[in-house]
Short mmCIF file of C-alpha atoms in Angstrom, two decimals:
data_model
loop_
_atom_site.label_atom_id
_atom_site.label_comp_id
_atom_site.label_asym_id
_atom_site.label_seq_id
_atom_site.Cartn_x
_atom_site.Cartn_y
_atom_site.Cartn_z
CA MET B 1 -0.11 0.08 0.02
CA TRP B 2 1.29 3.37 -0.94
CA ARG B 3 2.35 5.77 1.94
CA TRP B 4 3.32 9.45 1.81
CA VAL B 5 6.21 9.79 4.20
CA PRO B 6 6.75 13.44 5.76
CA PRO B 7 10.26 14.50 5.17
CA LYS B 8 12.40 15.01 8.42
CA LEU B 9 13.03 18.44 9.44
CA GLY B 10 16.62 18.43 8.75
CA ARG B 11 16.39 17.55 5.18
CA LEU B 12 13.59 20.03 4.91
CA SER B 13 15.69 22.69 6.24
CA ARG B 14 18.81 22.03 3.58
CA SER B 15 15.96 21.74 1.09
CA LEU B 16 14.71 25.51 2.23
CA LYS B 17 18.30 26.68 2.16
CA LEU B 18 19.47 25.20 -1.63
CA ALA B 19 15.84 26.88 -2.56
CA ALA B 20 16.76 30.09 -1.08
CA LEU B 21 20.27 29.80 -2.65
CA GLY B 22 18.73 28.66 -6.22
CA SER B 23 16.71 31.83 -6.10
CA LEU B 24 19.60 33.98 -5.71
CA LEU B 25 21.68 32.46 -8.04
CA VAL B 26 18.47 33.45 -10.67
CA LEU B 27 18.53 36.86 -9.64
CA MET B 28 22.20 37.26 -9.80
CA VAL B 29 22.06 35.84 -13.54
CA LEU B 30 19.21 38.27 -14.63
CA HIS B 31 21.39 41.23 -13.92
CA SER B 32 23.87 39.38 -15.94
CA PRO B 33 24.09 41.54 -19.49
CA SER B 34 25.05 38.35 -21.58
CA LEU B 35 22.43 36.45 -19.55
CA LEU B 36 19.27 38.95 -19.89
CA ALA B 37 19.97 39.26 -24.03
CA SER B 38 19.79 35.65 -24.04
CA TRP B 39 16.24 35.85 -22.16
CA GLN B 40 15.30 38.81 -24.73
CA ARG B 41 16.45 37.22 -27.98
CA ASN B 42 14.44 33.92 -30.04
CA GLU B 43 17.08 31.39 -30.07
CA LEU B 44 14.69 29.32 -31.78
CA ALA B 45 14.97 31.54 -34.94
CA ASP B 46 18.67 30.97 -34.97
CA ARG B 47 19.88 28.36 -37.37
CA ARG B 48 22.65 27.43 -35.82
CA PHE B 49 20.84 26.65 -32.22
CA LEU B 50 18.31 24.67 -34.50
CA GLN B 51 21.70 22.82 -35.86
CA LEU B 52 20.27 23.08 -39.04
CA ASN B 53 23.65 23.39 -40.45
CA LYS B 54 24.03 19.61 -39.66
CA CYS B 55 21.69 18.89 -42.25
CA PRO B 56 21.40 16.42 -43.55
CA ALA B 57 22.31 14.63 -40.57
CA CYS B 58 19.31 16.07 -38.69
CA PHE B 59 15.86 15.07 -38.40
CA GLY B 60 13.75 17.46 -40.73
CA THR B 61 13.10 20.98 -42.26
CA SER B 62 9.55 20.94 -42.29
CA TRP B 63 8.99 23.50 -39.84
CA CYS B 64 11.98 25.85 -40.44
CA ARG B 65 9.93 28.41 -41.91
CA ARG B 66 7.93 28.57 -38.57
CA PHE B 67 11.07 28.58 -36.30
CA LEU B 68 13.08 31.30 -38.33
CA ASN B 69 9.96 33.37 -39.03
CA GLY B 70 10.03 33.71 -34.91
CA GLN B 71 6.28 31.68 -34.83
CA VAL B 72 7.89 29.37 -32.37
CA VAL B 73 9.37 30.83 -28.59
CA PHE B 74 10.71 28.94 -25.65
CA GLU B 75 8.20 29.73 -22.50
CA ALA B 76 9.60 31.24 -19.50
CA TRP B 77 13.05 29.43 -18.34
CA GLY B 78 13.30 27.53 -21.03
CA ARG B 79 14.82 30.75 -22.73
CA LEU B 80 18.07 30.75 -20.04
CA ARG B 81 20.74 28.37 -21.82
CA LEU B 82 22.39 28.38 -18.24
CA LEU B 83 19.55 25.86 -17.37
CA ASP B 84 20.38 23.75 -20.00
CA PHE B 85 22.74 21.31 -17.81
CA LEU B 86 19.66 20.32 -15.71
CA ASN B 87 17.73 19.23 -19.15
CA VAL B 88 19.51 16.05 -19.49
CA LYS B 89 16.28 14.69 -21.98
CA ASN B 90 16.75 18.21 -24.28
CA VAL B 91 12.91 18.35 -24.01
CA TYR B 92 11.63 22.20 -23.91
CA PHE B 93 8.13 23.93 -23.81
CA ALA B 94 7.65 26.29 -26.04
CA GLN B 95 4.80 28.38 -27.55
CA TYR B 96 3.75 28.72 -31.08
CA GLY B 97 1.54 30.82 -33.03
CA GLU B 98 -0.04 31.17 -36.71
CA PRO B 99 -0.42 34.59 -37.97
CA ARG B 100 -3.58 34.10 -39.33
CA GLU B 101 -4.94 32.32 -36.46
CA GLY B 102 -3.97 34.39 -33.66
CA GLY B 103 -3.44 33.27 -30.17
CA ARG B 104 -0.70 30.99 -29.26
CA ARG B 105 -0.92 26.98 -28.19
CA ARG B 106 1.87 25.15 -26.22
CA VAL B 107 3.97 22.73 -28.19
CA VAL B 108 6.85 20.08 -27.00
CA LEU B 109 10.43 20.73 -28.57
CA LYS B 110 12.82 17.46 -28.95
CA ARG B 111 16.13 17.15 -29.40
CA LEU B 112 15.45 13.56 -29.60
CA GLY B 113 18.78 12.58 -27.45
CA SER B 114 20.89 14.37 -24.73
CA GLN B 115 23.67 16.32 -25.91
CA ARG B 116 26.31 13.26 -24.90
CA GLU B 117 24.28 11.21 -27.28
CA LEU B 118 24.25 13.48 -29.96
CA ALA B 119 27.89 14.45 -29.91
CA GLN B 120 28.06 10.42 -30.14
CA LEU B 121 26.49 10.56 -33.26
CA ASP B 122 28.59 13.53 -34.82
CA GLN B 123 31.82 11.50 -33.79
CA SER B 124 30.23 7.98 -35.29
CA ILE B 125 29.53 9.69 -38.73
CA CYS B 126 32.59 11.55 -38.74
CA LYS B 127 34.53 8.38 -37.86
CA ARG B 128 32.90 5.88 -40.37
CA ALA B 129 33.18 8.92 -43.25
CA THR B 130 36.61 10.02 -42.67
CA GLY B 131 38.18 8.09 -39.70
CA ARG B 132 38.28 11.11 -37.82
CA PRO B 133 35.98 12.34 -34.87
CA ARG B 134 35.45 15.64 -36.24
CA CYS B 135 34.52 16.77 -39.89
CA ASP B 136 31.76 18.79 -42.08
CA LEU B 137 28.36 16.42 -41.50
CA LEU B 138 27.25 17.75 -45.03
CA GLN B 139 30.47 16.08 -46.75
CA ALA B 140 30.50 13.38 -44.47
CA MET B 141 26.85 11.95 -44.75
CA PRO B 142 26.90 11.02 -48.35
CA ARG B 143 29.91 8.48 -47.36
CA THR B 144 27.96 6.57 -44.50
CA GLU B 145 25.43 3.67 -44.59
CA PHE B 146 22.75 6.72 -44.50
CA SER B 147 23.25 7.44 -47.84
CA ARG B 148 23.00 3.52 -49.31
CA LEU B 149 19.44 4.44 -50.55
CA ASN B 150 20.35 7.20 -52.24
CA GLY B 151 19.89 7.64 -56.28
CA ASP B 152 17.93 5.22 -58.21
CA VAL B 153 16.57 2.97 -55.33
CA ARG B 154 13.01 1.91 -55.53
CA LEU B 155 11.96 0.81 -51.89
CA LEU B 156 13.22 0.87 -48.25
CA THR B 157 13.73 -2.82 -47.74
CA PRO B 158 14.06 -4.86 -44.88
CA GLU B 159 17.13 -6.04 -45.73
CA ALA B 160 18.64 -2.18 -45.57
CA VAL B 161 17.32 -1.70 -42.15
CA GLU B 162 16.53 -4.66 -39.93
CA GLY B 163 17.79 -4.41 -36.49
CA TRP B 164 18.64 -0.36 -36.69
CA SER B 165 16.23 0.48 -33.92
CA ASP B 166 13.42 -1.24 -31.90
CA LEU B 167 10.79 0.29 -34.78
CA VAL B 168 12.80 -1.93 -37.46
CA HIS B 169 14.16 -4.57 -35.30
CA CYS B 170 11.63 -7.58 -37.46
CA PRO B 171 10.53 -5.02 -40.17
CA SER B 172 8.18 -6.27 -42.80
CA GLN B 173 7.90 -4.51 -46.12
CA ARG B 174 4.48 -3.46 -45.41
CA LEU B 175 5.84 -1.72 -42.65
CA LEU B 176 8.92 0.06 -44.31
CA ASP B 177 6.40 1.05 -46.99
CA ARG B 178 4.19 2.75 -44.32
CA LEU B 179 6.72 4.41 -43.00
CA VAL B 180 7.93 6.17 -46.57
CA ARG B 181 4.67 6.69 -47.49
CA ARG B 182 3.76 9.14 -44.24
CA TYR B 183 7.20 10.50 -44.08
CA ALA B 184 6.56 14.05 -43.10
CA GLU B 185 9.63 15.64 -43.87
CA THR B 186 9.22 15.99 -47.45
CA LYS B 187 7.09 17.89 -49.82
CA ASP B 188 5.76 14.78 -51.88
CA SER B 189 4.81 12.84 -49.13
CA GLY B 190 2.08 10.10 -49.82
CA SER B 191 4.48 7.28 -51.75
CA PHE B 192 6.10 4.51 -50.82
CA LEU B 193 8.51 4.80 -53.56
CA LEU B 194 11.95 6.53 -52.37
CA ARG B 195 12.74 8.03 -55.85
CA ASN B 196 10.24 10.68 -55.00
CA LEU B 197 12.23 11.34 -52.18
CA LYS B 198 15.66 13.84 -52.24
CA ASP B 199 18.66 12.51 -51.61
CA SER B 200 18.82 14.58 -48.35
CA GLU B 201 15.53 13.41 -47.06
CA ARG B 202 16.18 9.79 -47.64
CA MET B 203 19.31 10.27 -45.60
CA GLN B 204 17.46 12.22 -43.05
CA LEU B 205 14.96 9.27 -42.61
CA LEU B 206 17.47 6.98 -42.37
CA LEU B 207 19.28 8.82 -39.49
CA THR B 208 16.29 9.62 -37.94
CA LEU B 209 14.85 5.45 -37.84
CA ALA B 210 18.60 4.52 -36.42
CA PHE B 211 19.07 7.49 -33.94
CA ASN B 212 15.49 7.81 -32.47
CA PRO B 213 12.48 6.47 -34.70
CA GLU B 214 9.88 8.29 -32.34
CA PRO B 215 9.08 10.87 -34.79
CA LEU B 216 8.39 8.01 -37.63
CA VAL B 217 6.57 6.36 -35.11
CA LEU B 218 4.19 9.39 -34.45
CA GLN B 219 4.05 10.21 -38.71
CA SER B 220 3.10 6.52 -39.37
CA PHE B 221 0.48 5.56 -36.57
CA PRO B 222 -0.95 9.24 -36.19
CA SER B 223 -3.37 10.59 -33.27
CA ASP B 224 -5.42 12.14 -36.47
CA GLU B 225 -6.52 8.12 -37.26
CA GLY B 226 -7.20 7.27 -33.60
CA TRP B 227 -3.60 6.24 -32.37
CA PRO B 228 -2.83 7.19 -28.61
CA PHE B 229 0.42 8.96 -29.70
CA ALA B 230 0.99 12.73 -29.22
CA LYS B 231 0.83 14.71 -32.73
CA TYR B 232 3.81 15.03 -34.62
CA LEU B 233 4.10 18.82 -36.01
CA GLY B 234 7.33 18.93 -37.76
CA ALA B 235 11.21 19.51 -37.57
CA CYS B 236 13.86 21.89 -38.57
CA GLY B 237 17.31 20.80 -37.75
CA ARG B 238 17.84 18.75 -34.68
CA THR B 239 14.72 20.36 -32.84
CA VAL B 240 11.42 18.22 -33.56
CA ALA B 241 7.74 19.70 -32.45
CA VAL B 242 5.42 17.61 -31.46
CA ASN B 243 1.65 18.74 -29.84
CA TYR B 244 1.59 19.48 -26.09
CA VAL B 245 -0.91 16.64 -24.56
CA GLY B 246 -0.94 17.86 -21.07
CA GLU B 247 0.52 16.98 -17.32
CA GLU B 248 2.52 13.46 -17.03
CA LEU B 249 0.63 10.61 -15.70
CA TRP B 250 2.60 10.60 -12.96
CA SER B 251 0.78 14.00 -11.64
CA TYR B 252 -2.38 12.01 -11.07
CA PHE B 253 -0.84 9.64 -9.27
CA ASN B 254 -2.87 11.12 -5.88
CA ALA B 255 -5.64 12.16 -8.17
CA PRO B 256 -9.44 11.20 -6.72
CA TRP B 257 -10.43 7.66 -7.06
CA GLU B 258 -12.68 8.04 -9.97
CA LYS B 259 -10.33 9.85 -11.95
CA ARG B 260 -7.55 6.83 -11.20
CA VAL B 261 -10.00 4.51 -12.42
CA ASP B 262 -11.13 6.12 -15.34
CA LEU B 263 -7.25 6.68 -16.24
CA ALA B 264 -6.46 3.06 -15.26
CA TRP B 265 -9.10 1.92 -18.19
CA GLN B 266 -7.88 4.11 -20.59
CA LEU B 267 -4.27 2.50 -20.26
CA MET B 268 -5.67 -1.16 -20.45
CA GLU B 269 -7.31 0.04 -23.64
CA ILE B 270 -4.11 1.44 -25.06
CA ALA B 271 -2.71 -1.64 -24.19
CA GLU B 272 -5.38 -3.48 -26.22
CA GLN B 273 -5.74 -1.39 -29.19
CA LEU B 274 -1.69 -1.47 -29.82
CA THR B 275 -1.87 -5.44 -29.69
CA ASN B 276 -4.88 -6.27 -31.77
CA ASN B 277 -6.23 -3.54 -34.13
CA ASP B 278 -7.58 -3.63 -38.07
CA PHE B 279 -4.07 -3.19 -39.51
CA GLU B 280 -2.48 -6.17 -37.88
CA PHE B 281 -0.12 -4.49 -36.87
CA ALA B 282 1.58 -5.34 -32.90
CA LEU B 283 2.84 -2.18 -31.48
CA TYR B 284 4.53 -3.33 -28.45
CA LEU B 285 5.76 -0.65 -25.74
CA LEU B 286 9.67 -1.70 -24.37
CA ASP B 287 9.46 1.09 -22.01
CA VAL B 288 6.78 1.75 -19.91
CA SER B 289 6.47 4.15 -16.83
CA PHE B 290 4.54 6.97 -15.55
CA ASP B 291 6.82 9.79 -17.30
CA ASN B 292 5.87 8.16 -20.84
CA PHE B 293 2.33 9.00 -20.59
CA ALA B 294 0.34 12.33 -20.22
CA VAL B 295 -3.28 13.25 -19.79
CA GLY B 296 -5.50 15.85 -21.57
CA PRO B 297 -6.59 18.78 -19.42
CA ARG B 298 -9.61 18.94 -21.18
CA ASP B 299 -10.63 15.63 -22.44
CA GLY B 300 -8.77 13.42 -19.85
CA LYS B 301 -7.43 11.29 -22.50
CA VAL B 302 -4.38 9.25 -22.00
CA ILE B 303 -1.92 9.76 -24.74
CA ILE B 304 1.64 8.15 -25.24
CA VAL B 305 4.26 11.01 -25.35
CA ASP B 306 7.55 8.83 -25.46
CA ALA B 307 7.28 6.74 -28.36
CA GLU B 308 11.31 5.96 -28.87
CA ASN B 309 11.32 2.41 -27.87
CA VAL B 310 8.18 0.99 -29.83
CA LEU B 311 8.65 -2.38 -31.61
CA VAL B 312 6.09 -2.84 -34.17
CA ALA B 313 5.49 -6.75 -35.31
CA ASP B 314 3.44 -7.40 -38.58
CA LYS B 315 1.19 -10.15 -37.68
CA ARG B 316 -0.12 -10.59 -41.24
CA LEU B 317 3.61 -11.50 -41.81
CA ILE B 318 3.79 -14.02 -38.99
CA ARG B 319 0.85 -15.62 -40.43
CA GLN B 320 2.33 -15.86 -43.58
CA ASN B 321 5.64 -17.11 -42.88
CA LYS B 322 4.83 -19.41 -39.95
CA PRO B 323 8.07 -19.39 -37.81
CA GLU B 324 8.23 -21.88 -35.29
CA ASN B 325 5.64 -21.94 -32.62
CA TRP B 326 4.23 -18.88 -34.48
CA ASP B 327 0.79 -19.46 -33.24
CA VAL B 328 1.50 -20.83 -29.24
CA TRP B 329 0.33 -17.47 -27.25
CA TYR B 330 3.39 -16.16 -25.34
CA GLU B 331 3.33 -15.19 -22.12
CA SER B 332 5.58 -12.55 -20.72
CA LYS B 333 7.82 -13.70 -17.37
CA PHE B 334 7.01 -11.52 -14.54
CA ASP B 335 10.08 -9.46 -13.56
CA ASP B 336 9.97 -8.78 -9.65
CA CYS B 337 13.01 -6.58 -9.93
CA ASP B 338 14.73 -3.95 -7.53
CA LYS B 339 14.63 -1.09 -10.07
CA GLU B 340 11.97 1.18 -11.19
CA ALA B 341 9.81 0.57 -14.42
CA CYS B 342 11.80 -2.67 -15.46
CA LEU B 343 10.32 -5.22 -17.84
CA SER B 344 11.33 -8.75 -18.79
CA PHE B 345 10.72 -9.44 -22.60
CA SER B 346 12.28 -11.26 -25.79
CA LYS B 347 12.29 -9.27 -28.92
CA GLU B 348 12.92 -12.25 -30.83
CA ILE B 349 9.64 -13.89 -29.43
CA LEU B 350 7.83 -10.74 -29.73
CA CYS B 351 8.33 -10.57 -33.65
CA ALA B 352 7.72 -14.15 -34.04
CA ARG B 353 4.23 -14.88 -32.42
CA ALA B 354 0.95 -13.88 -33.11
CA THR B 355 -0.27 -13.63 -29.77
CA VAL B 356 1.65 -11.79 -26.96
CA ASP B 357 0.56 -10.59 -23.46
CA HIS B 358 3.53 -8.17 -23.18
CA ASN B 359 1.67 -4.66 -23.26
CA TYR B 360 -1.16 -5.85 -20.74
CA TYR B 361 1.91 -7.34 -18.67
CA ALA B 362 3.71 -4.07 -19.33
CA VAL B 363 0.62 -1.97 -17.96
CA CYS B 364 -0.05 -3.49 -15.12
CA GLN B 365 3.15 -4.32 -13.63
CA ASN B 366 4.61 -0.88 -14.40
CA LEU B 367 1.30 1.22 -13.86
CA LEU B 368 -1.35 -0.26 -12.48
CA SER B 369 -0.88 -3.14 -9.97
CA ARG B 370 1.10 -3.02 -6.50
CA HIS B 371 4.36 -4.02 -7.88
CA ALA B 372 4.59 -0.88 -9.77
CA THR B 373 7.30 1.47 -8.43
CA TRP B 374 8.23 4.68 -9.50
CA ARG B 375 9.88 7.92 -7.92
CA GLY B 376 10.26 6.12 -4.23
CA THR B 377 6.61 5.20 -4.37
CA SER B 378 4.86 1.61 -4.58
CA GLY B 379 1.13 0.58 -4.85
CA GLY B 380 0.61 1.44 -8.56
CA LEU B 381 -2.13 3.99 -10.13
CA LEU B 382 -4.82 2.00 -8.17
CA HIS B 383 -3.15 2.43 -4.76
CA ASP B 384 -5.67 2.38 -1.69
CA PRO B 385 -9.09 1.90 -3.05
CA PRO B 386 -12.17 2.45 -1.49
CA SER B 387 -13.25 0.30 1.15
CA GLU B 388 -15.91 -1.87 -0.58
CA ILE B 389 -13.84 -2.44 -3.88
CA ALA B 390 -10.77 -3.56 -1.21
CA LYS B 391 -13.02 -5.76 0.69
CA ASP B 392 -14.63 -7.28 -2.42
CA GLY B 393 -10.89 -8.32 -3.58
CA ARG B 394 -12.03 -8.70 -7.20
CA LEU B 395 -9.58 -5.77 -8.35
CA GLU B 396 -6.47 -6.75 -6.43
CA ALA B 397 -6.96 -10.48 -7.51
CA LEU B 398 -7.30 -9.22 -11.34
CA LEU B 399 -4.42 -6.59 -11.33
CA ASP B 400 -2.34 -9.57 -9.66
CA GLU B 401 -3.15 -12.18 -12.43
CA CYS B 402 -2.42 -9.65 -15.03
CA ALA B 403 0.74 -8.68 -13.72
CA ASN B 404 2.33 -11.91 -12.16
CA PRO B 405 -0.27 -14.77 -13.56
CA LYS B 406 -0.65 -17.89 -11.48
CA LYS B 407 -2.64 -19.82 -14.42
CA ARG B 408 -1.42 -20.66 -17.60
CA TYR B 409 -2.72 -18.01 -19.86
CA GLY B 410 -3.86 -16.31 -16.92
CA ARG B 411 -2.94 -12.84 -17.97
CA PHE B 412 -4.73 -12.79 -21.18
CA HIS B 413 -7.99 -13.67 -19.36
CA ALA B 414 -7.62 -11.27 -16.25
CA ALA B 415 -6.46 -8.26 -18.97
CA LYS B 416 -9.56 -8.85 -20.80
CA GLU B 417 -11.73 -8.92 -17.49
CA LEU B 418 -9.93 -6.16 -15.90
CA ARG B 419 -10.84 -3.87 -18.92
CA GLU B 420 -14.44 -4.87 -18.05
CA TYR B 421 -14.50 -4.20 -14.62
CA LEU B 422 -12.69 -1.02 -15.09
CA ALA B 423 -15.26 0.15 -17.53
CA GLN B 424 -18.57 -1.16 -14.78
CA LEU B 425 -16.46 0.94 -11.70
CA SER B 426 -15.85 4.01 -14.45
CA ASN B 427 -19.77 4.21 -15.10
CA ASN B 428 -20.56 3.84 -11.63
CA VAL B 429 -18.66 6.52 -10.23
CA ARG B 430 -19.40 9.03 -13.22
#
């Protein structure tokens, strides 16, 4: 059961001192002429800050006009470069406005990697092209594997990119055609033929696929078509813009019981949608934590906001090729590890079975059940249920069987029953 433990007075005193010291430093910083200038200047209109000079070793250019015209501006503290060392994930909040629409809306800007990871990417490109750690990326990119599809190459094929990232750990031709056809960083999107892309666009696509395929997941399985991902907006250089969804799921950990039940039901529905859908693509979430989901402030809808680690298996291809044990239901192994948000899985098995319970397992173990731990808490999103529900015991039993099944195929049955029970509870409490 989750419990809040008040901090010790000594620790609280130290925290207050650190907060006061931090405030003093901020005041000093604001009086520094150079940093005050950075506060006033819109660096999102700066080509070098966007790292546009590194293209085609970048993520795209579709939003460059908006950035360079000053339509995108940092929010508050995002303008202070002094604080970048605290922003390890390189994720920023900004305001975007179209002149014709009036008003602004919040967007999220991502570099898709830490400063260290981006530097390693540059070094890797340079070493492969020149044998040296530094080089002109514009000249180097055509001499790397990212240019292998330049020229008169018709299709992006599995042999060319298999294993480059989770998204293409076991790609089918049908999936790759979908990636190319929906690639948003080209003016001629809509065709699965690579010949309709410029060489620079092909290199950008392959680099994104290898470094962090999140933009390609958002483009290929868009929110406009009902997929539970944040909406992709565009890119400029090494900055990607996506729609701001809302507060992360973690902020609802102590929300009223009625709200948490609704969120839990939505999470189980997401697990079902990504596992079984009319398109016969199974999208397996390999990194599931409270930080990777957000909740819309108006509609209360749960959305996945970190899609870097999503493995896509083509069920149609699995049924066609019939690998060994392809039709045997696969049960993920419960992992009672001592770390937060850990999961146990085999990518090879996810790619070779038509029926897999991985998404139910990931959501139940890492988010809903008593086994879920995050930021020093335990008990999961459905901690401390009302007395009548706790006394009944059905919810706890279903959560336990979904996270750590005791019966053969128990998780499959528990997940189905849990979805129905949560829907019933949601209707009862509204």
